[in-house]
mmCIF file of C-alpha atoms in Angstrom:
data_model
loop_
_atom_site.group_PDB
_atom_site.id
_atom_site.type_symbol
_atom_site.label_atom_id
_atom_site.label_comp_id
_atom_site.label_asym_id
_atom_site.label_seq_id
_atom_site.Cartn_x
_atom_site.Cartn_y
_atom_site.Cartn_z
ATOM 1 C CA LYS Q 269 33.616 -51.995 7.941
ATOM 2 C CA MET Q 270 36.723 -50.099 9.075
ATOM 3 C CA GLN Q 271 36.337 -47.715 6.185
ATOM 4 C CA GLU Q 272 32.692 -47.074 7.192
ATOM 5 C CA VAL Q 273 33.729 -46.251 10.786
ATOM 6 C CA ASN Q 274 36.432 -43.896 9.545
ATOM 7 C CA VAL Q 275 33.872 -42.141 7.314
ATOM 8 C CA ASN Q 276 31.460 -41.758 10.255
ATOM 9 C CA VAL Q 277 34.141 -40.176 12.471
ATOM 10 C CA ASN Q 278 35.129 -37.770 9.717
ATOM 11 C CA LEU Q 279 31.473 -37.087 9.002
ATOM 12 C CA ASP Q 280 30.747 -36.327 12.663
ATOM 13 C CA SER Q 281 33.596 -33.829 12.863
ATOM 14 C CA GLU Q 282 32.470 -32.272 9.557
ATOM 15 C CA VAL Q 283 28.874 -31.998 10.838
ATOM 16 C CA VAL Q 284 30.106 -30.297 14.020
ATOM 17 C CA ARG Q 285 32.270 -27.895 11.988
ATOM 18 C CA ALA Q 286 29.447 -27.162 9.512
ATOM 19 C CA SER Q 287 27.007 -26.684 12.377
ATOM 20 C CA ALA Q 288 29.275 -24.122 14.035
ATOM 21 C CA GLU Q 289 29.827 -22.364 10.699
ATOM 22 C CA ALA Q 290 26.069 -22.310 9.981
ATOM 23 C CA GLN Q 291 25.331 -20.908 13.413
ATOM 24 C CA ALA Q 292 27.986 -18.213 13.046
ATOM 25 C CA SER Q 293 26.885 -17.154 9.550
ATOM 26 C CA GLY Q 294 23.141 -17.603 10.076
ATOM 27 C CA ARG Q 295 22.900 -19.682 6.874
ATOM 28 C CA LEU Q 296 22.182 -23.364 6.347
ATOM 29 C CA THR Q 297 24.519 -23.740 3.361
ATOM 30 C CA PRO Q 298 27.378 -25.466 5.273
ATOM 31 C CA LEU Q 299 25.008 -28.079 6.717
ATOM 32 C CA ILE Q 300 23.406 -28.707 3.329
ATOM 33 C CA LYS Q 301 26.841 -29.223 1.751
ATOM 34 C CA VAL Q 302 27.800 -31.790 4.423
ATOM 35 C CA GLU Q 303 24.487 -33.605 3.980
ATOM 36 C CA LEU Q 304 24.898 -33.795 0.198
ATOM 37 C CA TRP Q 305 28.485 -34.967 0.554
ATOM 38 C CA SER Q 306 27.455 -37.707 3.004
ATOM 39 C CA LYS Q 307 24.630 -38.923 0.705
ATOM 40 C CA ILE Q 308 26.984 -39.064 -2.274
ATOM 41 C CA GLN Q 309 29.567 -40.963 -0.213
ATOM 42 C CA ALA Q 310 26.934 -43.412 1.087
ATOM 43 C CA ARG Q 311 25.729 -44.124 -2.460
ATOM 44 C CA ARG Q 312 29.290 -44.607 -3.734
ATOM 45 C CA LEU Q 313 30.113 -47.019 -0.887
ATOM 46 C CA SER Q 314 26.865 -48.971 -1.385
ATOM 47 C CA GLU Q 315 27.717 -49.364 -5.071
ATOM 48 C CA GLY Q 316 31.156 -50.707 -4.122
ATOM 49 C CA LYS Q 317 33.043 -47.689 -5.381
ATOM 50 C CA GLU Q 318 35.898 -46.173 -3.468
ATOM 51 C CA GLU Q 319 35.490 -43.191 -1.184
ATOM 52 C CA MET Q 320 35.443 -39.855 -2.921
ATOM 53 C CA ALA Q 321 38.325 -37.672 -1.846
ATOM 54 C CA VAL Q 322 38.275 -34.081 -2.982
ATOM 55 C CA GLN Q 323 41.105 -31.766 -2.125
ATOM 56 C CA PHE Q 324 40.640 -28.098 -2.798
ATOM 57 C CA SER Q 325 43.624 -25.872 -3.047
ATOM 58 C CA PRO Q 326 43.360 -22.122 -2.722
ATOM 59 C CA PRO Q 327 43.550 -20.317 -6.028
ATOM 60 C CA GLN Q 328 47.011 -19.227 -6.987
ATOM 61 C CA THR Q 329 47.416 -15.527 -7.443
ATOM 62 C CA THR Q 330 49.971 -14.134 -9.784
ATOM 63 C CA PRO Q 331 51.501 -10.757 -9.081
ATOM 64 C CA MET Q 332 50.160 -7.906 -11.178
ATOM 65 C CA THR Q 333 52.322 -6.258 -13.768
ATOM 66 C CA GLU Q 334 53.122 -2.555 -13.539
ATOM 67 C CA GLU Q 335 50.610 -1.884 -16.289
ATOM 68 C CA GLU Q 336 47.871 -3.763 -14.403
ATOM 69 C CA GLU Q 337 48.733 -1.967 -11.157
ATOM 70 C CA GLU Q 338 48.585 1.402 -12.931
ATOM 71 C CA LYS Q 339 45.258 0.489 -14.497
ATOM 72 C CA CYS Q 340 43.910 -0.585 -11.097
ATOM 73 C CA LYS Q 341 45.115 2.660 -9.477
ATOM 74 C CA LYS Q 342 43.542 4.715 -12.245
ATOM 75 C CA ARG Q 343 40.249 2.851 -11.915
ATOM 76 C CA LYS Q 344 40.233 3.356 -8.132
ATOM 77 C CA GLU Q 345 40.944 7.077 -8.567
ATOM 78 C CA CYS Q 346 38.169 7.441 -11.146
ATOM 79 C CA ASN Q 347 35.789 5.568 -8.872
ATOM 80 C CA LYS Q 348 36.756 7.788 -5.932
ATOM 81 C CA GLU Q 349 36.110 10.940 -7.996
ATOM 82 C CA ALA Q 350 32.782 9.583 -9.267
ATOM 83 C CA ALA Q 351 31.710 8.760 -5.711
ATOM 84 C CA GLN Q 352 32.626 12.301 -4.603
ATOM 85 C CA ARG Q 353 30.630 13.834 -7.482
ATOM 86 C CA CYS Q 354 27.694 11.603 -6.624
ATOM 87 C CA ARG Q 355 27.779 12.723 -2.967
ATOM 88 C CA GLU Q 356 27.938 16.375 -4.043
ATOM 89 C CA ARG Q 357 24.974 15.948 -6.421
ATOM 90 C CA LYS Q 358 23.026 14.258 -3.652
ATOM 91 C CA LYS Q 359 23.728 17.145 -1.235
ATOM 92 C CA GLU Q 360 22.778 19.705 -3.904
ATOM 93 C CA LYS Q 361 19.541 17.876 -4.645
ATOM 94 C CA GLN Q 362 18.713 17.758 -0.943
ATOM 95 C CA LYS Q 363 19.324 21.527 -0.634
ATOM 96 C CA ASN Q 364 17.103 22.193 -3.659
ATOM 97 C CA ASP Q 365 14.389 19.928 -2.258
ATOM 98 C CA GLU Q 366 14.516 21.766 1.079
ATOM 99 C CA LYS Q 367 14.255 25.150 -0.700
ATOM 100 C CA GLU Q 368 11.298 23.904 -2.732
ATOM 101 C CA LEU Q 369 9.635 22.550 0.403
ATOM 102 C CA THR Q 370 10.033 25.917 2.153
ATOM 103 C CA SER Q 371 8.672 27.716 -0.899
ATOM 104 C CA LEU Q 372 5.683 25.373 -1.162
ATOM 105 C CA LEU Q 373 4.905 25.686 2.547
ATOM 106 C CA LEU Q 374 4.967 29.478 2.233
ATOM 107 C CA ARG Q 375 2.726 29.330 -0.854
ATOM 108 C CA ASN Q 376 0.362 27.008 1.011
ATOM 109 C CA GLU Q 377 0.055 29.507 3.870
ATOM 110 C CA GLU Q 378 -0.603 32.332 1.404
ATOM 111 C CA LEU Q 379 -3.340 30.301 -0.278
ATOM 112 C CA LYS Q 380 -4.910 29.467 3.084
ATOM 113 C CA ASP Q 381 -4.990 33.186 3.920
ATOM 114 C CA THR Q 382 -6.579 33.908 0.525
ATOM 115 C CA ILE Q 383 -9.217 31.236 1.139
ATOM 116 C CA LYS Q 384 -9.969 32.692 4.572
ATOM 117 C CA ASN Q 385 -10.331 36.217 3.136
ATOM 118 C CA LEU Q 386 -12.570 35.000 0.301
ATOM 119 C CA GLU Q 387 -14.759 33.069 2.737
ATOM 120 C CA GLU Q 388 -15.112 36.181 4.901
ATOM 121 C CA GLU Q 389 -15.985 38.239 1.817
ATOM 122 C CA MET Q 390 -18.523 35.616 0.728
ATOM 123 C CA VAL Q 391 -20.195 35.718 4.153
ATOM 124 C CA PHE Q 392 -20.297 39.528 3.964
ATOM 125 C CA TYR Q 393 -21.944 39.509 0.514
ATOM 126 C CA GLN Q 394 -24.378 36.774 1.533
ATOM 127 C CA GLY Q 395 -25.398 38.949 4.474
ATOM 128 C CA MET Q 396 -25.806 41.972 2.218
ATOM 129 C CA LEU Q 397 -27.840 39.897 -0.230
ATOM 130 C CA SER Q 398 -30.135 38.640 2.516
ATOM 131 C CA ILE Q 399 -30.641 42.226 3.758
ATOM 132 C CA GLN Q 400 -31.444 43.409 0.234
ATOM 133 C CA THR Q 401 -33.788 40.447 -0.329
ATOM 134 C CA SER Q 402 -35.634 41.120 2.916
ATOM 135 C CA ASN Q 403 -35.930 44.847 1.990
ATOM 136 C CA GLN Q 404 -37.345 43.920 -1.425
ATOM 137 C CA ILE Q 405 -39.969 41.734 0.181
ATOM 138 C CA GLU Q 406 -41.014 44.571 2.528
ATOM 139 C CA THR Q 407 -40.750 47.539 0.145
ATOM 140 C CA GLY Q 408 -40.710 46.019 -3.327
ATOM 141 C CA PRO Q 409 -37.784 45.828 -5.753
ATOM 142 C CA ALA Q 410 -34.810 48.030 -4.901
ATOM 143 C CA SER Q 411 -33.689 50.810 -7.161
ATOM 144 C CA PRO Q 412 -30.166 50.543 -8.645
ATOM 145 C CA GLU Q 413 -28.909 53.056 -6.053
ATOM 146 C CA GLN Q 414 -30.098 50.818 -3.202
ATOM 147 C CA GLN Q 415 -28.479 47.684 -4.551
ATOM 148 C CA VAL Q 416 -25.125 46.577 -3.256
ATOM 149 C CA PRO Q 417 -22.429 47.885 -5.600
ATOM 150 C CA GLY Q 418 -20.586 45.172 -7.496
ATOM 151 C CA LEU Q 419 -23.174 42.543 -6.578
ATOM 152 C CA TRP Q 420 -24.591 42.352 -10.090
ATOM 153 C CA THR Q 421 -22.303 41.905 -13.036
ATOM 154 C CA VAL Q 422 -22.334 43.921 -16.244
ATOM 155 C CA GLU Q 423 -23.600 40.879 -18.168
ATOM 156 C CA GLU Q 424 -26.624 40.560 -15.870
ATOM 157 C CA ASP Q 425 -27.441 44.255 -16.349
ATOM 158 C CA PHE Q 426 -27.138 43.790 -20.114
ATOM 159 C CA LEU Q 427 -29.492 40.774 -20.034
ATOM 160 C CA GLU Q 428 -32.069 42.665 -17.948
ATOM 161 C CA GLN Q 429 -32.361 45.304 -20.665
ATOM 162 C CA TYR Q 430 -33.664 42.722 -23.156
ATOM 163 C CA LEU Q 431 -35.947 40.776 -20.825
#
């Protein structure tokens, strides 16, 4: 019974610690670990086994040799240079993308102007065609001199010769 009380006191302090850690980190992992530990302990005690005591010691680090330190320095330097090259490539790509964007925007404006001019020309020729059509209705077919220059293509003139 005394052992059970001791476990509960330790468990309560562990739950409080895990709760604070979970709240600080925003993760439930510390609480889940405490819950699993308490279930394992309860099962062991109910089976008459002794309390599980696990002691973790921090990993022991051994000092690096000069060769390892040199290798680490070299790797850091290479990584630093690679990161610098990567940043430079990224800047260059951004400059090229901005140039291409400017070029495409300019081309877009030119094409819009071309469309506007072609639409105006189309309206002009449609007006000329309607005038010519109305004259043909009133006076009969127009002679080639009366027709709008460039309105009929060479192929159409060629076809009319054989019809």
